[in-house]
Short mmCIF file of C-alpha atoms and ligand atoms in Angstrom, two decimals:
data_model
loop_
_atom_site.label_atom_id
_atom_site.label_comp_id
_atom_site.label_asym_id
_atom_site.label_seq_id
_atom_site.Cartn_x
_atom_site.Cartn_y
_atom_site.Cartn_z
CA UNK A 67 31.34 62.50 -18.20
CA UNK A 68 28.43 61.04 -18.05
CA UNK A 69 26.27 59.84 -15.17
CA UNK A 70 26.33 55.66 -14.76
CA UNK A 71 22.67 53.92 -13.93
CA UNK A 72 22.72 51.20 -12.95
CA UNK A 73 18.61 49.26 -12.47
CA UNK A 74 18.31 46.08 -10.53
CA UNK A 75 15.93 44.61 -11.16
CA UNK A 76 14.00 40.78 -10.50
CA UNK A 77 9.99 40.46 -10.36
CA UNK A 78 6.81 40.96 -13.29
CA UNK A 79 6.57 44.06 -11.28
CA UNK A 80 9.71 45.72 -11.07
CA UNK A 81 10.14 45.20 -14.93
CA UNK A 82 6.96 46.21 -15.86
CA UNK A 83 7.57 50.23 -13.68
CA UNK A 84 11.36 50.16 -14.72
CA UNK A 85 10.93 49.75 -18.00
CA UNK A 86 9.72 53.29 -18.93
CA UNK A 87 12.48 54.74 -16.52
CA UNK A 88 15.36 52.37 -18.52
CA UNK A 89 14.37 53.35 -21.73
CA UNK A 90 13.88 57.09 -20.79
CA UNK A 91 17.65 56.38 -19.16
CA UNK A 92 18.81 54.95 -22.76
CA UNK A 93 17.41 58.11 -25.36
CA UNK A 94 18.95 60.34 -22.90
CA UNK A 95 22.97 60.94 -24.50
CA UNK A 96 23.79 62.43 -20.50
CA UNK A 97 23.21 59.25 -19.30
CA UNK A 98 25.02 56.09 -18.99
CA UNK A 99 22.83 52.45 -19.13
CA UNK A 100 23.88 49.52 -17.23
CA UNK A 101 20.87 46.52 -16.87
CA UNK A 102 21.12 43.77 -14.31
CA UNK A 103 17.86 41.21 -13.52
CA UNK A 104 18.48 38.79 -10.68
CA UNK A 105 15.71 36.70 -12.44
CA UNK A 106 14.05 36.04 -9.29
CA UNK A 107 11.39 35.24 -11.55
CA UNK A 108 12.10 33.95 -14.54
CA UNK A 109 9.22 33.31 -17.32
CA UNK A 110 6.78 36.39 -15.97
CA UNK A 111 10.18 38.97 -16.35
CA UNK A 112 11.59 38.20 -19.42
CA UNK A 113 6.97 38.27 -20.48
CA UNK A 114 8.15 42.16 -19.33
CA UNK A 115 11.66 42.26 -21.47
CA UNK A 116 10.81 40.85 -25.03
CA UNK A 117 7.74 43.66 -24.53
CA UNK A 118 9.01 46.55 -24.00
CA UNK A 119 12.56 45.10 -26.09
CA UNK A 120 14.87 45.43 -23.16
CA UNK A 121 17.93 42.94 -23.52
CA UNK A 122 19.48 42.72 -19.81
CA UNK A 123 23.17 43.80 -19.34
CA UNK A 124 23.71 40.90 -16.58
CA UNK A 125 21.51 37.90 -15.75
CA UNK A 126 21.91 37.00 -12.36
CA UNK A 127 19.43 34.14 -13.08
CA UNK A 128 18.95 33.71 -9.48
CA UNK A 129 15.65 31.77 -9.67
CA UNK A 130 14.83 27.83 -7.59
CA UNK A 131 12.02 25.93 -6.84
CA UNK A 132 10.82 26.56 -3.71
CA UNK A 133 13.42 29.37 -3.31
CA UNK A 134 13.32 30.67 0.40
CA UNK A 135 13.44 34.94 0.80
CA UNK A 136 16.59 34.13 2.89
CA UNK A 137 18.45 32.45 -0.24
CA UNK A 138 17.16 34.74 -2.38
CA UNK A 139 18.69 37.69 -0.61
CA UNK A 140 22.16 35.54 -0.10
CA UNK A 141 22.22 35.17 -4.22
CA UNK A 142 21.23 39.02 -4.93
CA UNK A 143 24.02 40.10 -2.59
CA UNK A 144 26.25 37.90 -3.67
CA UNK A 145 26.10 38.63 -7.52
CA UNK A 146 25.30 41.90 -7.22
CA UNK A 147 28.24 42.73 -5.40
CA UNK A 148 30.18 41.17 -8.09
CA UNK A 149 28.39 42.87 -11.06
CA UNK A 150 29.41 46.26 -8.50
CA UNK A 151 32.71 45.67 -8.69
CA UNK A 152 33.43 44.93 -12.01
CA UNK A 153 31.15 47.50 -13.25
CA UNK A 154 31.72 50.68 -11.04
CA UNK A 155 28.54 52.43 -11.75
CA UNK A 156 27.45 55.51 -10.44
CA UNK A 157 24.47 55.07 -8.49
CA UNK A 158 22.12 52.51 -8.49
CA UNK A 159 18.18 52.44 -8.75
CA UNK A 160 15.86 49.82 -7.32
CA UNK A 161 12.08 49.66 -7.74
CA UNK A 162 9.43 48.55 -4.53
CA UNK A 163 9.73 46.28 -2.29
CA UNK A 164 10.54 42.78 -3.18
CA UNK A 165 13.60 40.70 -1.66
CA UNK A 166 15.50 41.18 -4.74
CA UNK A 167 15.42 45.46 -3.76
CA UNK A 168 16.14 45.01 -0.79
CA UNK A 169 19.13 42.57 -1.36
CA UNK A 170 20.46 45.44 -3.42
CA UNK A 171 20.11 47.93 -1.27
CA UNK A 172 22.92 46.01 0.78
CA UNK A 173 24.77 45.30 -1.87
CA UNK A 174 25.12 48.84 -3.39
CA UNK A 175 25.31 50.93 -0.06
CA UNK A 176 27.95 48.57 1.61
CA UNK A 177 30.50 49.52 -2.01
CA UNK A 178 29.48 53.13 -1.03
CA UNK A 179 27.14 53.65 -4.03
CA UNK A 180 24.45 55.95 -3.83
CA UNK A 181 20.85 54.11 -3.46
CA UNK A 182 18.18 55.42 -5.89
CA UNK A 183 14.32 53.93 -4.19
CA UNK A 184 11.71 53.81 -6.93
CA UNK A 185 8.12 54.00 -5.34
CA UNK A 186 9.69 54.73 -2.11
CA UNK A 187 7.75 55.69 1.07
CA UNK A 188 4.80 53.43 1.04
CA UNK A 189 3.98 52.41 3.94
CA UNK A 190 0.45 50.14 5.67
CA UNK A 191 2.68 50.59 8.65
CA UNK A 192 1.79 45.73 9.41
CA UNK A 193 5.17 44.67 9.55
CA UNK A 194 3.85 41.96 8.77
CA UNK A 195 1.71 42.41 6.06
CA UNK A 196 2.21 42.80 3.15
CA UNK A 197 5.21 39.80 4.04
CA UNK A 198 8.34 40.68 3.99
CA UNK A 199 7.71 43.68 1.30
CA UNK A 200 6.99 46.73 4.29
CA UNK A 201 9.57 46.07 5.99
CA UNK A 202 12.37 45.97 2.43
CA UNK A 203 10.84 49.17 1.82
CA UNK A 204 12.08 50.35 5.29
CA UNK A 205 14.88 48.10 4.94
CA UNK A 206 16.08 49.49 2.03
CA UNK A 207 14.13 53.66 3.16
CA UNK A 208 17.55 53.57 5.46
CA UNK A 209 19.82 53.34 3.27
CA UNK A 210 18.53 55.27 0.18
CA UNK A 211 20.36 58.12 -0.45
CA UNK A 212 17.47 59.32 -3.58
CA UNK A 213 13.84 58.59 -2.71
CA UNK A 214 11.35 58.98 -5.19
CA UNK A 215 8.30 59.01 -3.82
CA UNK A 216 5.33 58.15 -5.80
CA UNK A 217 2.23 60.65 -3.77
CA UNK A 218 2.11 63.26 -0.85
CA UNK A 219 1.16 60.35 1.32
CA UNK A 220 3.93 57.84 0.30
CA UNK A 221 6.79 61.00 0.99
CA UNK A 222 5.10 62.28 4.69
CA UNK A 223 4.93 58.19 5.42
CA UNK A 224 9.53 59.60 4.04
CA UNK A 225 9.89 62.58 7.01
CA UNK A 226 8.36 61.02 9.75
CA UNK A 227 10.73 58.32 9.55
CA UNK A 228 13.35 61.67 9.55
CA UNK A 229 14.72 60.90 5.98
CA UNK A 230 15.30 64.56 5.21
CA UNK A 231 12.89 66.53 2.64
CA UNK A 232 15.96 67.76 0.38
CA UNK A 233 16.27 63.70 -0.35
CA UNK A 234 13.15 62.93 -1.62
CA UNK A 235 11.37 63.84 -4.49
CA UNK A 236 7.57 62.83 -5.51
CA UNK A 237 6.83 61.93 -9.40
CA UNK A 238 3.96 59.95 -9.56
CA UNK A 239 4.86 56.02 -9.57
CA UNK A 240 6.11 55.25 -12.87
CA UNK A 241 3.19 52.06 -13.08
CA UNK A 242 1.40 54.96 -15.03
CA UNK A 243 3.54 55.30 -17.21
CA UNK A 244 4.02 51.79 -18.51
CA UNK A 245 -0.39 51.76 -18.61
CA UNK A 246 -0.73 54.15 -20.47
CA UNK A 247 2.08 53.43 -23.08
CA UNK A 248 0.51 49.62 -23.25
CA UNK A 249 -3.19 50.71 -23.46
CA UNK A 250 -2.58 52.78 -26.52
CA UNK A 251 -1.31 49.49 -28.61
CA UNK A 252 -4.38 49.33 -30.47
CA UNK A 253 -4.93 46.31 -31.03
CA UNK A 254 -4.64 43.10 -28.41
CA UNK A 255 -5.10 39.29 -29.68
CA UNK A 256 -5.42 37.77 -26.88
CA UNK A 257 -3.70 33.89 -27.17
CA UNK A 258 -6.16 32.11 -25.62
CA UNK A 259 -8.99 31.57 -27.53
CA UNK A 260 -12.02 31.44 -25.54
CA UNK A 261 -10.31 35.14 -24.10
CA UNK A 262 -10.06 36.32 -27.90
CA UNK A 263 -13.80 35.13 -28.26
CA UNK A 264 -14.76 37.04 -24.67
CA UNK A 265 -13.00 39.87 -26.29
CA UNK A 266 -15.32 40.02 -29.34
CA UNK A 267 -18.31 39.17 -27.77
CA UNK A 268 -17.68 42.20 -25.47
CA UNK A 269 -17.18 44.82 -28.35
CA UNK A 270 -20.25 42.92 -29.93
CA UNK A 271 -21.81 44.01 -26.93
CA UNK A 272 -22.66 40.95 -25.53
CA UNK A 273 -20.61 38.00 -23.45
CA UNK A 274 -21.85 39.53 -20.13
CA UNK A 275 -20.01 40.13 -17.18
CA UNK A 276 -16.57 39.36 -16.34
CA UNK A 277 -14.63 39.31 -13.15
CA UNK A 278 -10.46 39.46 -13.11
CA UNK A 279 -8.30 38.01 -10.62
CA UNK A 280 -4.86 37.01 -9.76
CA UNK A 281 -3.65 36.41 -6.24
CA UNK A 282 -0.27 35.33 -5.41
CA UNK A 283 0.37 37.19 -1.81
CA UNK A 284 2.56 35.17 0.45
CA UNK A 285 1.03 35.69 3.61
CA UNK A 286 -2.45 34.86 1.93
CA UNK A 287 -0.64 31.46 1.02
CA UNK A 288 -2.64 28.52 2.79
CA UNK A 289 -6.13 29.71 4.09
CA UNK A 290 -6.00 32.62 2.71
CA UNK A 291 -5.74 30.94 -1.17
CA UNK A 292 -8.53 28.31 -0.40
CA UNK A 293 -10.71 30.69 1.02
CA UNK A 294 -10.03 32.91 -2.41
CA UNK A 295 -10.09 29.02 -4.60
CA UNK A 296 -13.26 28.46 -3.01
CA UNK A 297 -15.12 31.71 -3.08
CA UNK A 298 -14.51 32.49 -6.78
CA UNK A 299 -15.79 29.29 -6.98
CA UNK A 300 -19.31 30.38 -5.66
CA UNK A 301 -19.68 32.72 -7.65
CA UNK A 302 -18.89 30.89 -10.67
CA UNK A 303 -21.80 28.73 -10.15
CA UNK A 304 -24.38 31.51 -8.59
CA UNK A 305 -23.80 34.02 -11.75
CA UNK A 306 -23.25 31.46 -14.55
CA UNK A 307 -23.50 34.61 -16.94
CA UNK A 308 -19.99 35.45 -15.55
CA UNK A 309 -17.12 35.07 -17.10
CA UNK A 310 -14.06 34.56 -14.50
CA UNK A 311 -10.70 35.15 -15.74
CA UNK A 312 -7.92 34.40 -13.37
CA UNK A 313 -4.33 34.36 -15.09
CA UNK A 314 -2.07 32.66 -12.16
CA UNK A 315 0.50 32.99 -10.35
CA UNK A 316 3.45 30.35 -11.49
CA UNK A 317 4.33 30.12 -7.51
CA UNK A 318 2.92 26.40 -7.40
CA UNK A 319 1.92 26.70 -4.33
CA UNK A 320 -0.53 29.22 -5.56
CA UNK A 321 -1.71 27.13 -7.42
CA UNK A 322 -1.88 24.43 -5.26
CA UNK A 323 -4.40 26.28 -3.14
CA UNK A 324 -6.65 28.21 -5.56
CA UNK A 325 -6.63 25.32 -8.53
CA UNK A 326 -8.20 22.54 -7.51
CA UNK A 327 -11.54 24.67 -6.31
CA UNK A 328 -12.13 25.87 -9.44
CA UNK A 329 -10.32 24.14 -12.40
CA UNK A 330 -13.42 22.35 -13.42
CA UNK A 331 -16.04 25.28 -13.87
CA UNK A 332 -16.81 26.40 -17.14
CA UNK A 333 -17.19 30.18 -17.12
CA UNK A 334 -13.66 30.23 -14.96
CA UNK A 335 -10.87 30.59 -17.20
CA UNK A 336 -7.77 29.83 -15.38
CA UNK A 337 -5.12 30.86 -17.44
CA UNK A 338 -1.06 31.62 -17.14
CA UNK A 339 0.03 34.66 -17.17
CA UNK A 340 -0.85 36.91 -19.54
CA UNK A 341 1.83 39.17 -20.97
CA UNK A 342 1.56 42.87 -19.68
CA UNK A 343 -0.19 44.12 -23.44
CA UNK A 344 -3.05 41.83 -22.54
CA UNK A 345 -3.25 42.13 -18.78
CA UNK A 346 -3.97 45.76 -19.43
CA UNK A 347 -6.77 44.38 -21.94
CA UNK A 348 -8.14 41.98 -20.06
CA UNK A 349 -8.45 45.31 -16.96
CA UNK A 350 -10.14 46.72 -20.11
CA UNK A 351 -12.68 44.44 -21.04
CA UNK A 352 -12.91 43.85 -16.89
CA UNK A 353 -16.54 44.84 -14.92
CA UNK A 354 -15.01 44.40 -11.55
CA UNK A 355 -11.12 42.99 -10.50
CA UNK A 356 -10.96 40.43 -7.49
CA UNK A 357 -7.28 40.75 -6.61
CA UNK A 358 -4.44 40.82 -3.98
CA UNK A 359 -1.55 42.60 -5.88
CA UNK A 360 0.25 46.86 -5.84
CA UNK A 361 0.77 47.29 -9.04
CA UNK A 362 -3.20 46.34 -10.14
CA UNK A 363 -4.43 48.28 -7.24
CA UNK A 364 -2.64 51.63 -8.61
CA UNK A 365 -3.45 50.77 -12.55
CA UNK A 366 -7.15 49.36 -12.50
CA UNK A 367 -8.70 52.81 -10.17
CA UNK A 368 -7.51 54.90 -13.71
CA UNK A 369 -9.49 53.32 -15.84
CA UNK A 370 -12.27 53.29 -13.80
CA UNK A 371 -12.79 49.76 -12.67
CA UNK A 372 -14.37 49.16 -9.26
CA UNK A 373 -11.05 46.83 -7.20
CA UNK A 374 -11.83 44.47 -4.43
CA UNK A 375 -8.57 44.10 -2.49
CA UNK A 376 -8.18 40.37 -0.29
CA UNK A 377 -6.21 41.41 2.44
CA UNK A 378 -6.69 43.36 5.17
CA UNK A 379 -4.93 46.53 5.06
CA UNK A 380 -2.97 48.21 2.41
CA UNK A 381 -0.04 50.84 1.13
CA UNK A 382 -1.84 52.39 -1.45
CA UNK A 383 -4.81 54.36 0.38
CA UNK A 384 -5.19 56.70 -2.30
CA UNK A 385 -7.54 54.84 -4.22
CA UNK A 386 -9.08 53.82 -1.55
CA UNK A 387 -9.62 57.36 -0.46
CA UNK A 388 -10.92 57.66 -3.92
CA UNK A 389 -13.96 54.87 -2.86
CA UNK A 390 -12.12 53.24 -6.40
CA UNK A 391 -10.67 49.79 -4.00
CA UNK A 392 -12.19 48.47 -0.87
CA UNK A 393 -10.36 45.97 1.36
CA UNK A 394 -12.35 42.85 1.42
CA UNK A 395 -9.36 40.60 2.94
CA UNK A 396 -9.17 37.08 2.44
CA UNK A 397 -12.69 34.87 3.81
CA UNK A 398 -14.99 32.80 1.81
CA UNK A 399 -18.28 34.88 2.39
CA UNK A 400 -16.80 38.05 2.18
CA UNK A 401 -15.33 38.27 -1.20
CA UNK A 402 -18.71 36.32 -1.96
CA UNK A 403 -20.97 39.12 0.10
CA UNK A 404 -19.00 42.21 -2.18
CA UNK A 405 -18.25 40.78 -5.61
CA UNK A 406 -22.41 40.46 -5.45
CA UNK A 407 -22.91 43.23 -3.71
CA UNK A 408 -21.16 44.83 -6.51
CA UNK A 409 -23.31 42.72 -9.19
CA UNK A 410 -26.54 42.89 -7.83
CA UNK A 411 -26.28 47.20 -6.79
CA UNK A 412 -26.10 49.22 -10.08
CA UNK A 413 -26.13 51.96 -7.16
CA UNK A 414 -23.42 49.94 -5.56
CA UNK A 415 -20.96 49.54 -8.41
CA UNK A 416 -21.38 53.01 -9.61
CA UNK A 417 -20.77 54.38 -6.48
CA UNK A 418 -17.10 52.53 -7.47
CA UNK A 419 -16.47 52.76 -10.93
CA UNK A 420 -15.06 56.18 -10.79
CA UNK A 421 -11.55 56.28 -13.47
CA UNK A 422 -9.14 58.38 -10.50
CA UNK A 423 -5.07 58.41 -11.46
CA UNK A 424 -4.55 59.53 -7.43
CA UNK A 425 -0.68 56.87 -8.29
CA UNK A 426 0.52 59.24 -12.04
CA UNK A 427 -0.43 61.23 -14.92
CA UNK A 428 2.66 59.55 -16.78
CA UNK A 429 5.51 61.39 -16.34
CA UNK A 430 7.04 59.77 -14.20
CA UNK A 431 10.36 58.11 -15.87
CA UNK A 432 10.66 62.20 -16.92
CA UNK A 433 10.52 63.62 -12.69
CA UNK A 434 12.81 60.71 -12.43
CA UNK A 435 15.38 61.71 -14.90
CA UNK A 436 15.31 65.35 -13.54
CA UNK A 437 15.96 63.86 -10.27
CA UNK A 438 18.82 62.25 -10.47
CA UNK A 439 20.62 63.91 -12.63
CA UNK A 440 19.51 67.20 -9.60
CA UNK A 441 21.35 64.69 -7.14
CA UNK A 442 23.84 63.74 -8.12
CA UNK A 443 25.29 65.15 -11.49
CA UNK A 444 24.54 68.92 -10.71
CA UNK A 445 21.08 69.27 -12.24
CA UNK A 446 18.26 72.24 -12.00
CA UNK A 447 16.04 71.28 -9.18
CA UNK A 448 13.11 69.73 -10.59
CA UNK A 449 10.22 72.65 -9.70
CA UNK A 450 6.62 70.30 -8.76
CA UNK A 451 10.20 68.75 -6.53
CA UNK A 452 7.30 68.23 -3.07
CA UNK A 453 3.74 68.23 -4.69
CA UNK A 454 1.62 64.94 -5.77
CA UNK A 455 1.68 65.17 -9.58
CA UNK A 456 -2.28 64.51 -10.31
C1 UD1 B 514 7.39 37.94 -5.35
C2 UD1 B 514 7.87 39.14 -4.20
C3 UD1 B 514 6.33 39.84 -4.19
C4 UD1 B 514 5.86 40.65 -5.45
C5 UD1 B 514 6.14 39.18 -6.34
C6 UD1 B 514 5.55 39.65 -8.41
C7 UD1 B 514 9.23 38.95 -2.85
C8 UD1 B 514 9.81 37.88 -1.24
N1 UD1 B 514 7.92 38.86 -3.47
O1 UD1 B 514 6.41 37.02 -4.70
O2 UD1 B 514 6.85 41.12 -2.88
O3 UD1 B 514 4.49 40.93 -5.13
O4 UD1 B 514 6.64 38.76 -6.27
O5 UD1 B 514 4.51 38.71 -8.34
O6 UD1 B 514 10.38 39.33 -2.60
N2 UD1 B 514 8.33 31.83 -10.25
C9 UD1 B 514 8.38 30.33 -11.61
N3 UD1 B 514 8.44 31.68 -12.92
C10 UD1 B 514 8.46 32.58 -12.05
C11 UD1 B 514 8.16 33.31 -10.57
C12 UD1 B 514 8.20 32.69 -10.10
O7 UD1 B 514 8.26 29.88 -11.43
O8 UD1 B 514 8.07 33.31 -13.70
C13 UD1 B 514 8.19 30.26 -9.12
C14 UD1 B 514 9.46 29.97 -8.23
O9 UD1 B 514 9.02 28.31 -8.34
C15 UD1 B 514 9.71 31.04 -7.16
C16 UD1 B 514 8.05 31.32 -7.36
O10 UD1 B 514 6.88 31.13 -7.94
O11 UD1 B 514 10.46 29.82 -6.36
C17 UD1 B 514 7.86 32.15 -5.93
O12 UD1 B 514 8.57 33.48 -6.14
P1 UD1 B 514 9.16 34.29 -5.41
O13 UD1 B 514 9.45 35.26 -6.06
O14 UD1 B 514 10.04 33.98 -4.20
O15 UD1 B 514 8.07 35.20 -5.07
P2 UD1 B 514 6.67 35.65 -5.21
O16 UD1 B 514 5.24 34.92 -4.27
O17 UD1 B 514 6.55 35.58 -7.31
N1 UDP B 515 0.14 41.43 -14.79
C1 UDP B 515 0.23 40.73 -15.41
N2 UDP B 515 0.02 39.84 -16.45
C2 UDP B 515 -1.09 39.19 -14.95
C3 UDP B 515 -0.96 39.39 -14.52
C4 UDP B 515 -0.94 40.81 -13.73
O1 UDP B 515 1.37 41.48 -16.69
O2 UDP B 515 -1.73 38.07 -15.99
C5 UDP B 515 0.67 42.93 -14.43
C6 UDP B 515 0.10 43.90 -14.20
O3 UDP B 515 -0.81 44.58 -14.87
C7 UDP B 515 0.41 44.12 -12.65
C8 UDP B 515 1.36 44.16 -11.98
O4 UDP B 515 1.63 42.73 -13.41
O5 UDP B 515 1.61 45.47 -13.75
C9 UDP B 515 1.61 43.09 -10.70
O6 UDP B 515 2.32 42.12 -10.59
P1 UDP B 515 1.82 41.03 -9.78
O7 UDP B 515 0.57 41.49 -8.99
O8 UDP B 515 2.66 40.27 -9.20
O9 UDP B 515 2.86 41.73 -8.27
P2 UDP B 515 2.44 42.90 -7.41
O10 UDP B 515 2.69 43.92 -7.91
O11 UDP B 515 1.51 42.71 -6.44
O12 UDP B 515 4.25 43.61 -6.28
#
């Protein structure tokens, strides 16, 4: 009998990272796939499903304006409980650290179904940063049956919390599988004309330098976001040859605090969130990346882009150690100084612009399937089980 695997996800980054796993499950005759979206995100989630041709079997459609953490968690637990009762999967996969993940893990655990956690073991060591993601990851780890860690650092974090080594497999991060798939797409035509013109200018060897910016962290909303807006605006004024490409997150609180500062600047392209293929093309075109995103911290280093991370700490230390990522916090002046340094000093720029791939080799989906079969349906123990993959 085939193993019935349910994959539950709800936000853009989860969708990007589960897409290659769902594709691999669907291609395997020994496995049966059910996909469930909570709909914690809507447009940003649908964008990814559309790109990968995934039509979820269940859509809980929970997103609401001004949603609260507890509101999301309550809807995820109650809604998924009904779907679990109906579908009775053998195992449930969750990915990452969102409230969807924590809620889905609790609902699954309470139904006595094993939880498989992708991207397990990341820890910043600060319970309030990222908030609430650090707690979501720790809570999920406590009730997970199979932990799929991207790196040995994340595996070590889990064993330090007394999680048995026999329940952990290092797979690499599936974000690199998705990135490799997307960057193989030969032609990306940007829907936004100004961005398309920028791409053509870059191809022709002109067009100046590009700073790609994203921001959305909950703990940065308010003062942090206002500082980010002010810092980016000052950089745009100071460097007229610079184009700032800023696909802005759909959270209205992010928009309210950032948009006024940058809205009227000609060299700031304030645009709607880009579809994944377009975003990764924008990453390839960029000279510098300024972000507070988790996923972007993993992708940009593998494209050799210097990444300035607007946070005080990170649960992804590997690229910091490799020198391609620098933590700079969210203070306006620091943002201006750090970006200016990379724009003004070739030496500083070259010191950071190194392609490194600490997060994976593009085969995480393959390893994930092997690990699930080993743990839940008598498959062989994966050979490179406990070591880094890149
Ligand atoms: C969520 C996750 C965060 C993840 C981020 C990725 C939690 C607590 N937070 O944060 O870990 O890094 O997603 O982007 O799980 N909205 C839309 N359309 C969308 C998406 C969001 O309109 O497609 C708006 C809605 O008004 C929504 C608000 O954004 O209420 C906030 O969304 P929410 O998922 O609660 O928080 P994020 O900041 O997106
Ligand atoms: N991304 C995207 N379009 C955009 C901005 C980001 O597709 O306009 C992708 C990006 O490549 C990465 C993911 O979204 O894979 C990161 O999502 P986000 O920053 O929202 O969440 P986090 O990774 O911080 O949880």
